[in-house]
mmCIF file of C-alpha atoms in Angstrom:
data_model
loop_
_atom_site.group_PDB
_atom_site.id
_atom_site.type_symbol
_atom_site.label_atom_id
_atom_site.label_comp_id
_atom_site.label_asym_id
_atom_site.label_seq_id
_atom_site.Cartn_x
_atom_site.Cartn_y
_atom_site.Cartn_z
ATOM 1 C CA UNK X 27 74.256 -18.759 -32.606
ATOM 2 C CA UNK X 28 77.574 -17.271 -33.812
ATOM 3 C CA UNK X 29 77.408 -14.276 -36.096
ATOM 4 C CA UNK X 30 80.002 -14.179 -38.857
ATOM 5 C CA UNK X 31 82.822 -11.675 -38.653
ATOM 6 C CA UNK X 32 83.041 -8.947 -41.266
ATOM 7 C CA UNK X 33 86.594 -8.061 -42.316
ATOM 8 C CA UNK X 34 86.512 -4.649 -43.980
ATOM 9 C CA UNK X 35 89.146 -2.943 -46.121
ATOM 10 C CA UNK X 36 89.869 0.061 -43.921
ATOM 11 C CA UNK X 37 90.622 3.593 -45.058
ATOM 12 C CA UNK X 38 91.093 6.950 -43.319
ATOM 13 C CA UNK X 39 87.371 7.094 -42.605
ATOM 14 C CA UNK X 40 87.825 4.184 -40.178
ATOM 15 C CA UNK X 41 90.669 5.814 -38.248
ATOM 16 C CA UNK X 42 88.650 6.721 -35.166
ATOM 17 C CA UNK X 43 87.372 3.175 -34.645
ATOM 18 C CA UNK X 44 90.808 1.682 -35.293
ATOM 19 C CA UNK X 45 92.733 3.974 -32.960
ATOM 20 C CA UNK X 46 90.242 3.115 -30.211
ATOM 21 C CA UNK X 47 90.888 -0.626 -30.735
ATOM 22 C CA UNK X 48 94.661 -0.050 -30.791
ATOM 23 C CA UNK X 49 94.553 1.843 -27.507
ATOM 24 C CA UNK X 50 92.317 -0.734 -25.848
ATOM 25 C CA UNK X 51 94.371 -3.682 -27.073
ATOM 26 C CA UNK X 52 97.873 -2.380 -26.385
ATOM 27 C CA UNK X 53 96.771 -0.700 -23.159
ATOM 28 C CA UNK X 54 95.697 -4.066 -21.753
ATOM 29 C CA UNK X 55 99.110 -5.657 -22.315
ATOM 30 C CA UNK X 56 101.702 -6.050 -19.564
ATOM 31 C CA UNK X 57 104.036 -3.107 -18.942
ATOM 32 C CA UNK X 58 107.003 -3.373 -21.320
ATOM 33 C CA UNK X 59 110.451 -1.817 -21.269
ATOM 34 C CA UNK X 60 110.711 0.232 -23.375
ATOM 35 C CA UNK X 61 106.981 0.978 -23.362
ATOM 36 C CA UNK X 62 104.910 0.505 -26.484
ATOM 37 C CA UNK X 63 104.471 3.476 -28.821
ATOM 38 C CA UNK X 64 101.062 2.214 -29.915
ATOM 39 C CA UNK X 65 99.392 4.325 -27.248
ATOM 40 C CA UNK X 66 100.833 7.435 -28.950
ATOM 41 C CA UNK X 67 98.758 6.792 -32.062
ATOM 42 C CA UNK X 68 96.128 9.442 -32.826
ATOM 43 C CA UNK X 69 93.226 9.558 -35.223
ATOM 44 C CA UNK X 70 95.390 11.727 -37.462
ATOM 45 C CA UNK X 71 98.405 9.381 -37.463
ATOM 46 C CA UNK X 72 96.254 6.322 -38.083
ATOM 47 C CA UNK X 73 94.315 8.072 -40.850
ATOM 48 C CA UNK X 74 97.596 9.004 -42.530
ATOM 49 C CA UNK X 75 98.857 5.403 -42.349
ATOM 50 C CA UNK X 76 95.577 4.044 -43.678
ATOM 51 C CA UNK X 77 95.658 6.542 -46.497
ATOM 52 C CA UNK X 78 99.139 5.393 -47.477
ATOM 53 C CA UNK X 79 98.669 1.623 -47.470
ATOM 54 C CA UNK X 80 95.248 0.733 -46.097
ATOM 55 C CA UNK X 81 94.371 -1.726 -43.382
ATOM 56 C CA UNK X 82 91.688 -4.020 -42.029
ATOM 57 C CA UNK X 83 88.826 -3.549 -39.579
ATOM 58 C CA UNK X 84 86.934 -6.510 -38.134
ATOM 59 C CA UNK X 85 83.311 -6.026 -37.091
ATOM 60 C CA UNK X 86 80.504 -8.193 -35.831
ATOM 61 C CA UNK X 87 77.021 -6.757 -35.968
ATOM 62 C CA UNK X 88 78.634 -3.398 -36.639
ATOM 63 C CA UNK X 89 80.754 -3.553 -33.481
ATOM 64 C CA UNK X 90 84.517 -3.041 -34.073
ATOM 65 C CA UNK X 91 86.496 -5.979 -32.728
ATOM 66 C CA UNK X 92 89.968 -5.853 -34.273
ATOM 67 C CA UNK X 93 92.165 -3.987 -36.705
ATOM 68 C CA UNK X 94 95.562 -3.756 -38.341
ATOM 69 C CA UNK X 95 97.422 -1.310 -40.568
ATOM 70 C CA UNK X 96 99.317 -2.272 -43.715
ATOM 71 C CA UNK X 97 102.843 -1.119 -44.502
ATOM 72 C CA UNK X 98 104.144 -1.139 -48.088
ATOM 73 C CA UNK X 99 107.546 0.375 -47.397
ATOM 74 C CA UNK X 100 109.402 -2.799 -48.433
ATOM 75 C CA UNK X 101 109.409 -3.944 -52.068
ATOM 76 C CA UNK X 102 107.801 -7.321 -52.553
ATOM 77 C CA UNK X 103 106.430 -7.650 -49.021
ATOM 78 C CA UNK X 104 103.377 -6.452 -47.129
ATOM 79 C CA UNK X 105 103.952 -5.319 -43.566
ATOM 80 C CA UNK X 106 101.425 -5.645 -40.755
ATOM 81 C CA UNK X 107 101.405 -2.960 -38.054
ATOM 82 C CA UNK X 108 99.362 -2.362 -34.916
ATOM 83 C CA UNK X 109 97.668 -5.754 -35.051
ATOM 84 C CA UNK X 110 95.047 -5.323 -32.338
ATOM 85 C CA UNK X 111 92.014 -7.102 -30.912
ATOM 86 C CA UNK X 112 89.665 -5.570 -28.354
ATOM 87 C CA UNK X 113 90.711 -7.222 -25.042
ATOM 88 C CA UNK X 114 87.072 -7.764 -24.085
ATOM 89 C CA UNK X 115 86.456 -9.701 -27.305
ATOM 90 C CA UNK X 116 89.379 -12.146 -27.347
ATOM 91 C CA UNK X 117 89.256 -15.837 -28.360
ATOM 92 C CA UNK X 118 86.650 -15.320 -31.049
ATOM 93 C CA UNK X 119 88.832 -15.873 -34.101
ATOM 94 C CA UNK X 120 89.279 -12.167 -34.801
ATOM 95 C CA UNK X 121 93.067 -12.257 -35.194
ATOM 96 C CA UNK X 122 92.960 -15.402 -37.308
ATOM 97 C CA UNK X 123 90.360 -13.846 -39.601
ATOM 98 C CA UNK X 124 92.536 -10.761 -40.055
ATOM 99 C CA UNK X 125 95.624 -12.824 -40.848
ATOM 100 C CA UNK X 126 93.771 -14.818 -43.492
ATOM 101 C CA UNK X 127 92.490 -11.691 -45.207
ATOM 102 C CA UNK X 128 95.879 -9.983 -44.877
ATOM 103 C CA UNK X 129 97.543 -12.894 -46.691
ATOM 104 C CA UNK X 130 94.891 -12.716 -49.423
ATOM 105 C CA UNK X 131 95.520 -8.978 -49.688
ATOM 106 C CA UNK X 132 99.258 -9.533 -50.045
ATOM 107 C CA UNK X 133 98.580 -11.981 -52.864
ATOM 108 C CA UNK X 134 96.191 -9.566 -54.599
ATOM 109 C CA UNK X 135 98.807 -6.809 -54.394
ATOM 110 C CA UNK X 136 101.405 -9.021 -56.013
ATOM 111 C CA UNK X 137 103.555 -9.449 -52.908
ATOM 112 C CA UNK X 138 105.835 -12.398 -52.243
ATOM 113 C CA UNK X 139 105.313 -12.404 -48.501
ATOM 114 C CA UNK X 140 104.437 -10.695 -45.231
ATOM 115 C CA UNK X 141 106.521 -9.295 -42.393
ATOM 116 C CA UNK X 142 105.740 -7.904 -38.968
ATOM 117 C CA UNK X 143 107.379 -7.152 -35.636
ATOM 118 C CA UNK X 144 106.383 -8.540 -32.249
ATOM 119 C CA UNK X 145 107.707 -8.099 -28.732
ATOM 120 C CA UNK X 146 109.616 -11.137 -27.490
ATOM 121 C CA UNK X 147 108.331 -10.402 -23.984
ATOM 122 C CA UNK X 148 104.881 -11.485 -25.207
ATOM 123 C CA UNK X 149 105.279 -15.263 -25.730
ATOM 124 C CA UNK X 150 101.597 -15.842 -26.481
ATOM 125 C CA UNK X 151 101.813 -13.354 -29.328
ATOM 126 C CA UNK X 152 104.978 -14.940 -30.690
ATOM 127 C CA UNK X 153 103.345 -18.373 -30.493
ATOM 128 C CA UNK X 154 100.259 -17.128 -32.341
ATOM 129 C CA UNK X 155 102.398 -16.191 -35.337
ATOM 130 C CA UNK X 156 104.759 -19.158 -35.291
ATOM 131 C CA UNK X 157 101.778 -21.516 -35.323
ATOM 132 C CA UNK X 158 100.802 -19.845 -38.588
ATOM 133 C CA UNK X 159 104.250 -20.566 -40.029
ATOM 134 C CA UNK X 160 105.769 -17.154 -39.566
ATOM 135 C CA UNK X 161 109.496 -17.494 -38.979
ATOM 136 C CA UNK X 162 112.109 -15.190 -37.418
ATOM 137 C CA UNK X 163 113.879 -12.828 -39.791
ATOM 138 C CA UNK X 164 115.997 -11.149 -37.134
ATOM 139 C CA UNK X 165 115.842 -8.751 -34.225
ATOM 140 C CA UNK X 166 115.285 -5.005 -34.275
ATOM 141 C CA UNK X 167 115.372 -4.197 -30.589
ATOM 142 C CA UNK X 168 113.049 -4.465 -28.790
ATOM 143 C CA UNK X 169 111.264 -6.441 -31.510
ATOM 144 C CA UNK X 170 111.492 -9.881 -33.038
ATOM 145 C CA UNK X 171 110.834 -9.588 -36.762
ATOM 146 C CA UNK X 172 108.834 -12.412 -38.355
ATOM 147 C CA UNK X 173 108.083 -13.216 -41.947
ATOM 148 C CA UNK X 174 106.275 -15.622 -44.207
ATOM 149 C CA UNK X 175 106.579 -16.383 -47.920
ATOM 150 C CA UNK X 176 103.260 -16.975 -49.666
ATOM 151 C CA UNK X 177 102.587 -20.182 -51.570
ATOM 152 C CA UNK X 178 101.657 -20.192 -55.236
ATOM 153 C CA UNK X 179 99.562 -22.362 -57.569
ATOM 154 C CA UNK X 180 99.923 -22.368 -61.341
ATOM 155 C CA UNK X 181 98.264 -24.249 -64.189
ATOM 156 C CA UNK X 182 100.731 -26.121 -66.377
ATOM 157 C CA UNK X 183 99.245 -27.243 -69.729
ATOM 158 C CA UNK X 184 102.173 -29.100 -71.343
ATOM 159 C CA UNK X 185 105.409 -30.941 -70.502
ATOM 160 C CA UNK X 186 107.354 -27.973 -71.893
ATOM 161 C CA UNK X 187 105.487 -25.646 -69.542
ATOM 162 C CA UNK X 188 106.287 -27.982 -66.640
ATOM 163 C CA UNK X 189 109.998 -27.798 -67.472
ATOM 164 C CA UNK X 190 109.765 -24.018 -67.817
ATOM 165 C CA UNK X 191 108.136 -23.775 -64.389
ATOM 166 C CA UNK X 192 110.877 -25.934 -62.885
ATOM 167 C CA UNK X 193 113.485 -23.682 -64.513
ATOM 168 C CA UNK X 194 111.994 -20.718 -62.674
ATOM 169 C CA UNK X 195 112.199 -22.630 -59.393
ATOM 170 C CA UNK X 196 115.841 -23.369 -60.242
ATOM 171 C CA UNK X 197 116.518 -19.618 -60.053
ATOM 172 C CA UNK X 198 115.657 -19.769 -56.346
ATOM 173 C CA UNK X 199 117.356 -22.938 -55.118
ATOM 174 C CA UNK X 200 120.818 -23.168 -53.598
ATOM 175 C CA UNK X 201 123.108 -25.652 -51.881
ATOM 176 C CA UNK X 202 121.326 -27.606 -49.159
ATOM 177 C CA UNK X 203 117.771 -27.133 -50.380
ATOM 178 C CA UNK X 204 115.151 -29.889 -50.179
ATOM 179 C CA UNK X 205 112.210 -30.215 -52.579
ATOM 180 C CA UNK X 206 109.442 -32.694 -51.756
ATOM 181 C CA UNK X 207 107.378 -33.688 -54.807
ATOM 182 C CA UNK X 208 103.895 -35.169 -54.564
ATOM 183 C CA UNK X 209 101.520 -36.311 -57.300
ATOM 184 C CA UNK X 210 99.849 -39.333 -58.838
ATOM 185 C CA UNK X 211 101.633 -41.685 -61.201
ATOM 186 C CA UNK X 212 102.155 -39.914 -64.505
ATOM 187 C CA UNK X 213 101.478 -36.464 -63.073
ATOM 188 C CA UNK X 214 104.873 -35.093 -64.096
ATOM 189 C CA UNK X 215 107.165 -35.287 -61.077
ATOM 190 C CA UNK X 216 110.085 -36.548 -63.164
ATOM 191 C CA UNK X 217 109.338 -34.007 -65.898
ATOM 192 C CA UNK X 218 109.570 -31.270 -63.268
ATOM 193 C CA UNK X 219 112.870 -32.688 -61.997
ATOM 194 C CA UNK X 220 114.224 -32.812 -65.549
ATOM 195 C CA UNK X 221 113.430 -29.132 -66.049
ATOM 196 C CA UNK X 222 115.014 -28.296 -62.712
ATOM 197 C CA UNK X 223 118.182 -30.225 -63.537
ATOM 198 C CA UNK X 224 118.474 -28.730 -67.007
ATOM 199 C CA UNK X 225 118.238 -25.210 -65.601
ATOM 200 C CA UNK X 226 120.724 -26.043 -62.836
ATOM 201 C CA UNK X 227 123.022 -27.450 -65.534
ATOM 202 C CA UNK X 228 123.758 -30.784 -63.967
ATOM 203 C CA UNK X 229 124.934 -33.921 -65.738
ATOM 204 C CA UNK X 230 122.097 -35.978 -67.210
ATOM 205 C CA UNK X 231 120.111 -37.720 -68.316
ATOM 206 C CA UNK X 232 117.574 -37.380 -65.506
ATOM 207 C CA UNK X 233 115.197 -40.331 -65.404
ATOM 208 C CA UNK X 234 112.985 -41.806 -62.733
ATOM 209 C CA UNK X 235 115.167 -43.389 -60.015
ATOM 210 C CA UNK X 236 112.439 -45.878 -59.050
ATOM 211 C CA UNK X 237 114.662 -48.953 -58.977
ATOM 212 C CA UNK X 238 117.910 -47.383 -57.752
ATOM 213 C CA UNK X 239 116.039 -45.150 -55.239
ATOM 214 C CA UNK X 240 118.524 -42.267 -55.566
ATOM 215 C CA UNK X 241 120.740 -40.797 -58.278
ATOM 216 C CA UNK X 242 123.300 -38.017 -58.016
ATOM 217 C CA UNK X 243 123.765 -35.593 -60.925
ATOM 218 C CA UNK X 244 126.946 -33.517 -60.520
ATOM 219 C CA UNK X 245 126.941 -29.852 -61.459
ATOM 220 C CA UNK X 246 128.646 -28.909 -64.715
ATOM 221 C CA UNK X 247 129.043 -25.258 -63.721
ATOM 222 C CA UNK X 248 130.333 -25.323 -60.140
ATOM 223 C CA UNK X 249 126.794 -25.024 -58.779
ATOM 224 C CA UNK X 250 124.923 -27.423 -56.487
ATOM 225 C CA UNK X 251 124.606 -31.065 -57.507
ATOM 226 C CA UNK X 252 121.134 -32.554 -57.931
ATOM 227 C CA UNK X 253 120.240 -35.619 -55.866
ATOM 228 C CA UNK X 254 117.099 -37.256 -57.262
ATOM 229 C CA UNK X 255 115.293 -39.633 -54.910
ATOM 230 C CA UNK X 256 112.235 -41.844 -55.427
ATOM 231 C CA UNK X 257 110.578 -42.679 -52.101
ATOM 232 C CA UNK X 258 107.687 -44.657 -53.640
ATOM 233 C CA UNK X 259 108.972 -47.959 -52.272
ATOM 234 C CA UNK X 260 110.070 -46.544 -48.938
ATOM 235 C CA UNK X 261 107.677 -47.130 -46.113
ATOM 236 C CA UNK X 262 108.996 -44.818 -43.428
ATOM 237 C CA UNK X 263 111.234 -41.897 -42.554
ATOM 238 C CA UNK X 264 113.719 -44.425 -41.136
ATOM 239 C CA UNK X 265 114.124 -45.971 -44.577
ATOM 240 C CA UNK X 266 114.816 -42.513 -46.016
ATOM 241 C CA UNK X 267 117.511 -42.125 -43.365
ATOM 242 C CA UNK X 268 119.089 -45.361 -44.598
ATOM 243 C CA UNK X 269 119.827 -43.678 -47.936
ATOM 244 C CA UNK X 270 122.368 -41.478 -46.098
ATOM 245 C CA UNK X 271 121.272 -38.347 -47.937
ATOM 246 C CA UNK X 272 122.755 -36.165 -45.202
ATOM 247 C CA UNK X 273 126.212 -36.912 -46.559
ATOM 248 C CA UNK X 274 125.509 -34.971 -49.768
ATOM 249 C CA UNK X 275 122.817 -32.534 -48.617
ATOM 250 C CA UNK X 276 125.063 -29.523 -47.992
ATOM 251 C CA UNK X 277 126.427 -29.457 -51.532
ATOM 252 C CA UNK X 278 123.269 -30.555 -53.325
ATOM 253 C CA UNK X 279 119.681 -29.735 -54.093
ATOM 254 C CA UNK X 280 117.767 -32.846 -53.048
ATOM 255 C CA UNK X 281 114.517 -33.674 -54.853
ATOM 256 C CA UNK X 282 112.383 -36.441 -53.345
ATOM 257 C CA UNK X 283 109.505 -37.820 -55.403
ATOM 258 C CA UNK X 284 106.701 -39.377 -53.317
ATOM 259 C CA UNK X 285 108.359 -37.694 -50.353
ATOM 260 C CA UNK X 286 105.409 -36.235 -48.468
ATOM 261 C CA UNK X 287 105.295 -37.525 -44.909
ATOM 262 C CA UNK X 288 108.735 -39.173 -45.014
ATOM 263 C CA UNK X 289 111.272 -36.698 -46.429
ATOM 264 C CA UNK X 290 110.479 -33.522 -44.531
ATOM 265 C CA UNK X 291 112.517 -34.677 -41.561
ATOM 266 C CA UNK X 292 115.688 -34.296 -43.646
ATOM 267 C CA UNK X 293 115.706 -30.516 -43.087
ATOM 268 C CA UNK X 294 114.099 -27.768 -41.024
ATOM 269 C CA UNK X 295 113.105 -26.132 -44.344
ATOM 270 C CA UNK X 296 111.737 -27.615 -47.537
ATOM 271 C CA UNK X 297 109.713 -26.686 -50.598
ATOM 272 C CA UNK X 298 106.593 -28.751 -51.185
ATOM 273 C CA UNK X 299 105.642 -29.226 -54.857
ATOM 274 C CA UNK X 300 102.252 -30.879 -55.404
ATOM 275 C CA UNK X 301 101.215 -31.770 -58.960
ATOM 276 C CA UNK X 302 97.562 -32.503 -59.643
ATOM 277 C CA UNK X 303 96.112 -33.691 -62.951
ATOM 278 C CA UNK X 304 92.955 -31.980 -64.135
ATOM 279 C CA UNK X 305 90.706 -34.659 -65.571
ATOM 280 C CA UNK X 306 91.767 -38.214 -66.311
ATOM 281 C CA UNK X 307 95.316 -39.461 -66.511
ATOM 282 C CA UNK X 308 96.817 -39.282 -70.036
ATOM 283 C CA UNK X 309 96.442 -42.403 -72.191
ATOM 284 C CA UNK X 310 99.039 -43.524 -74.701
ATOM 285 C CA UNK X 311 98.081 -44.724 -78.230
ATOM 286 C CA UNK X 312 97.948 -48.356 -76.986
ATOM 287 C CA UNK X 313 95.299 -47.433 -74.441
ATOM 288 C CA UNK X 314 97.565 -47.774 -71.417
ATOM 289 C CA UNK X 315 97.581 -45.205 -68.617
ATOM 290 C CA UNK X 316 100.905 -43.422 -68.477
ATOM 291 C CA UNK X 317 102.389 -44.206 -65.084
ATOM 292 C CA UNK X 318 106.156 -43.768 -65.434
ATOM 293 C CA UNK X 319 106.262 -40.495 -63.535
ATOM 294 C CA UNK X 320 106.644 -38.338 -66.652
ATOM 295 C CA UNK X 321 104.043 -36.245 -68.422
ATOM 296 C CA UNK X 322 102.764 -37.349 -71.806
ATOM 297 C CA UNK X 323 104.364 -35.614 -74.759
ATOM 298 C CA UNK X 324 101.092 -35.781 -76.683
ATOM 299 C CA UNK X 325 98.979 -32.696 -77.317
ATOM 300 C CA UNK X 326 96.046 -34.295 -75.505
ATOM 301 C CA UNK X 327 97.880 -34.446 -72.151
ATOM 302 C CA UNK X 328 95.648 -33.083 -69.410
ATOM 303 C CA UNK X 329 96.693 -29.791 -67.784
ATOM 304 C CA UNK X 330 98.296 -29.943 -64.369
ATOM 305 C CA UNK X 331 97.961 -27.618 -61.410
ATOM 306 C CA UNK X 332 101.248 -27.236 -59.569
ATOM 307 C CA UNK X 333 101.091 -25.922 -56.004
ATOM 308 C CA UNK X 334 104.367 -24.788 -54.474
ATOM 309 C CA UNK X 335 104.497 -24.166 -50.736
ATOM 310 C CA UNK X 336 107.634 -23.026 -48.896
ATOM 311 C CA UNK X 337 108.133 -24.391 -45.395
ATOM 312 C CA UNK X 338 110.640 -23.239 -42.807
ATOM 313 C CA UNK X 339 112.928 -20.264 -42.267
ATOM 314 C CA UNK X 340 115.090 -20.847 -45.362
ATOM 315 C CA UNK X 341 112.318 -19.644 -47.651
ATOM 316 C CA UNK X 342 111.293 -16.496 -45.787
ATOM 317 C CA UNK X 343 111.955 -13.500 -48.020
ATOM 318 C CA UNK X 344 112.443 -15.581 -51.175
ATOM 319 C CA UNK X 345 110.610 -14.031 -54.171
ATOM 320 C CA UNK X 346 108.670 -17.189 -54.976
ATOM 321 C CA UNK X 347 105.473 -15.719 -56.429
ATOM 322 C CA UNK X 348 107.112 -13.002 -58.474
ATOM 323 C CA UNK X 349 109.590 -15.503 -59.929
ATOM 324 C CA UNK X 350 107.191 -18.357 -60.661
ATOM 325 C CA UNK X 351 104.402 -16.141 -62.026
ATOM 326 C CA UNK X 352 106.644 -13.950 -64.205
#
């Protein structure tokens, strides 16, 4: 029977246990050039670091198994240092548990993302982080620096609030960006796109492109154009390719409604926007479910929950949470 792991918020009082894990973990790694400085850590240095920003300690049945130290030296981001697992207790989900709690901690502290440094000579370590969607930020010899932008979910009660949310996203987009919108009929995908286009100041009107599949809205202010795509009737990624969106991608922000599973292949980075209706779909005065892709303008429209998830290296370091939640 597996006993659950306990992930503890660590302070200076945990320094002795954590420095022991650091020494055991880093001491078991292959010899590196230059050698790791982790083995120079002392109870005093670890206690000082924990006192400044805190950390995590993983235990099972009171036995220390893993640890990390937080770093708050960068505005808007939470750093992870000395990520360590006891070498005799590997492959038990310790590192994954720490990463999950670390990401929750970053969210609770109002951070936009996480960064850390790993040695390129340790491919298993690099792979561990890349599988969790951490992307390279650059190199600080002898380290590869990785980062991840946290996703955000927000309740949107009205069509006006949906447009306001999209206007905040518009502050972050630039030429070449891809947004993939997902949601039921009538959830507000077109309303979101309208708010995005208005804030980007492109030529309108923006309506659902269901029958023409794609519409281009040129910028009125020398910014990126908006290409609005409806993939509802497209059955495969190959059919998306037939739209020849690559020809305009570099100078545009491309928004693909119903794009999940077919549009992501257009870029190595994209922003996923999922819109979910709380309760039943809005009903118009004639008793018909609203299914034209736009939110109801009536007061009784059900609130939406919009989940925005950045994917790929383009979005690393982007202040998504602080912008969208402001």
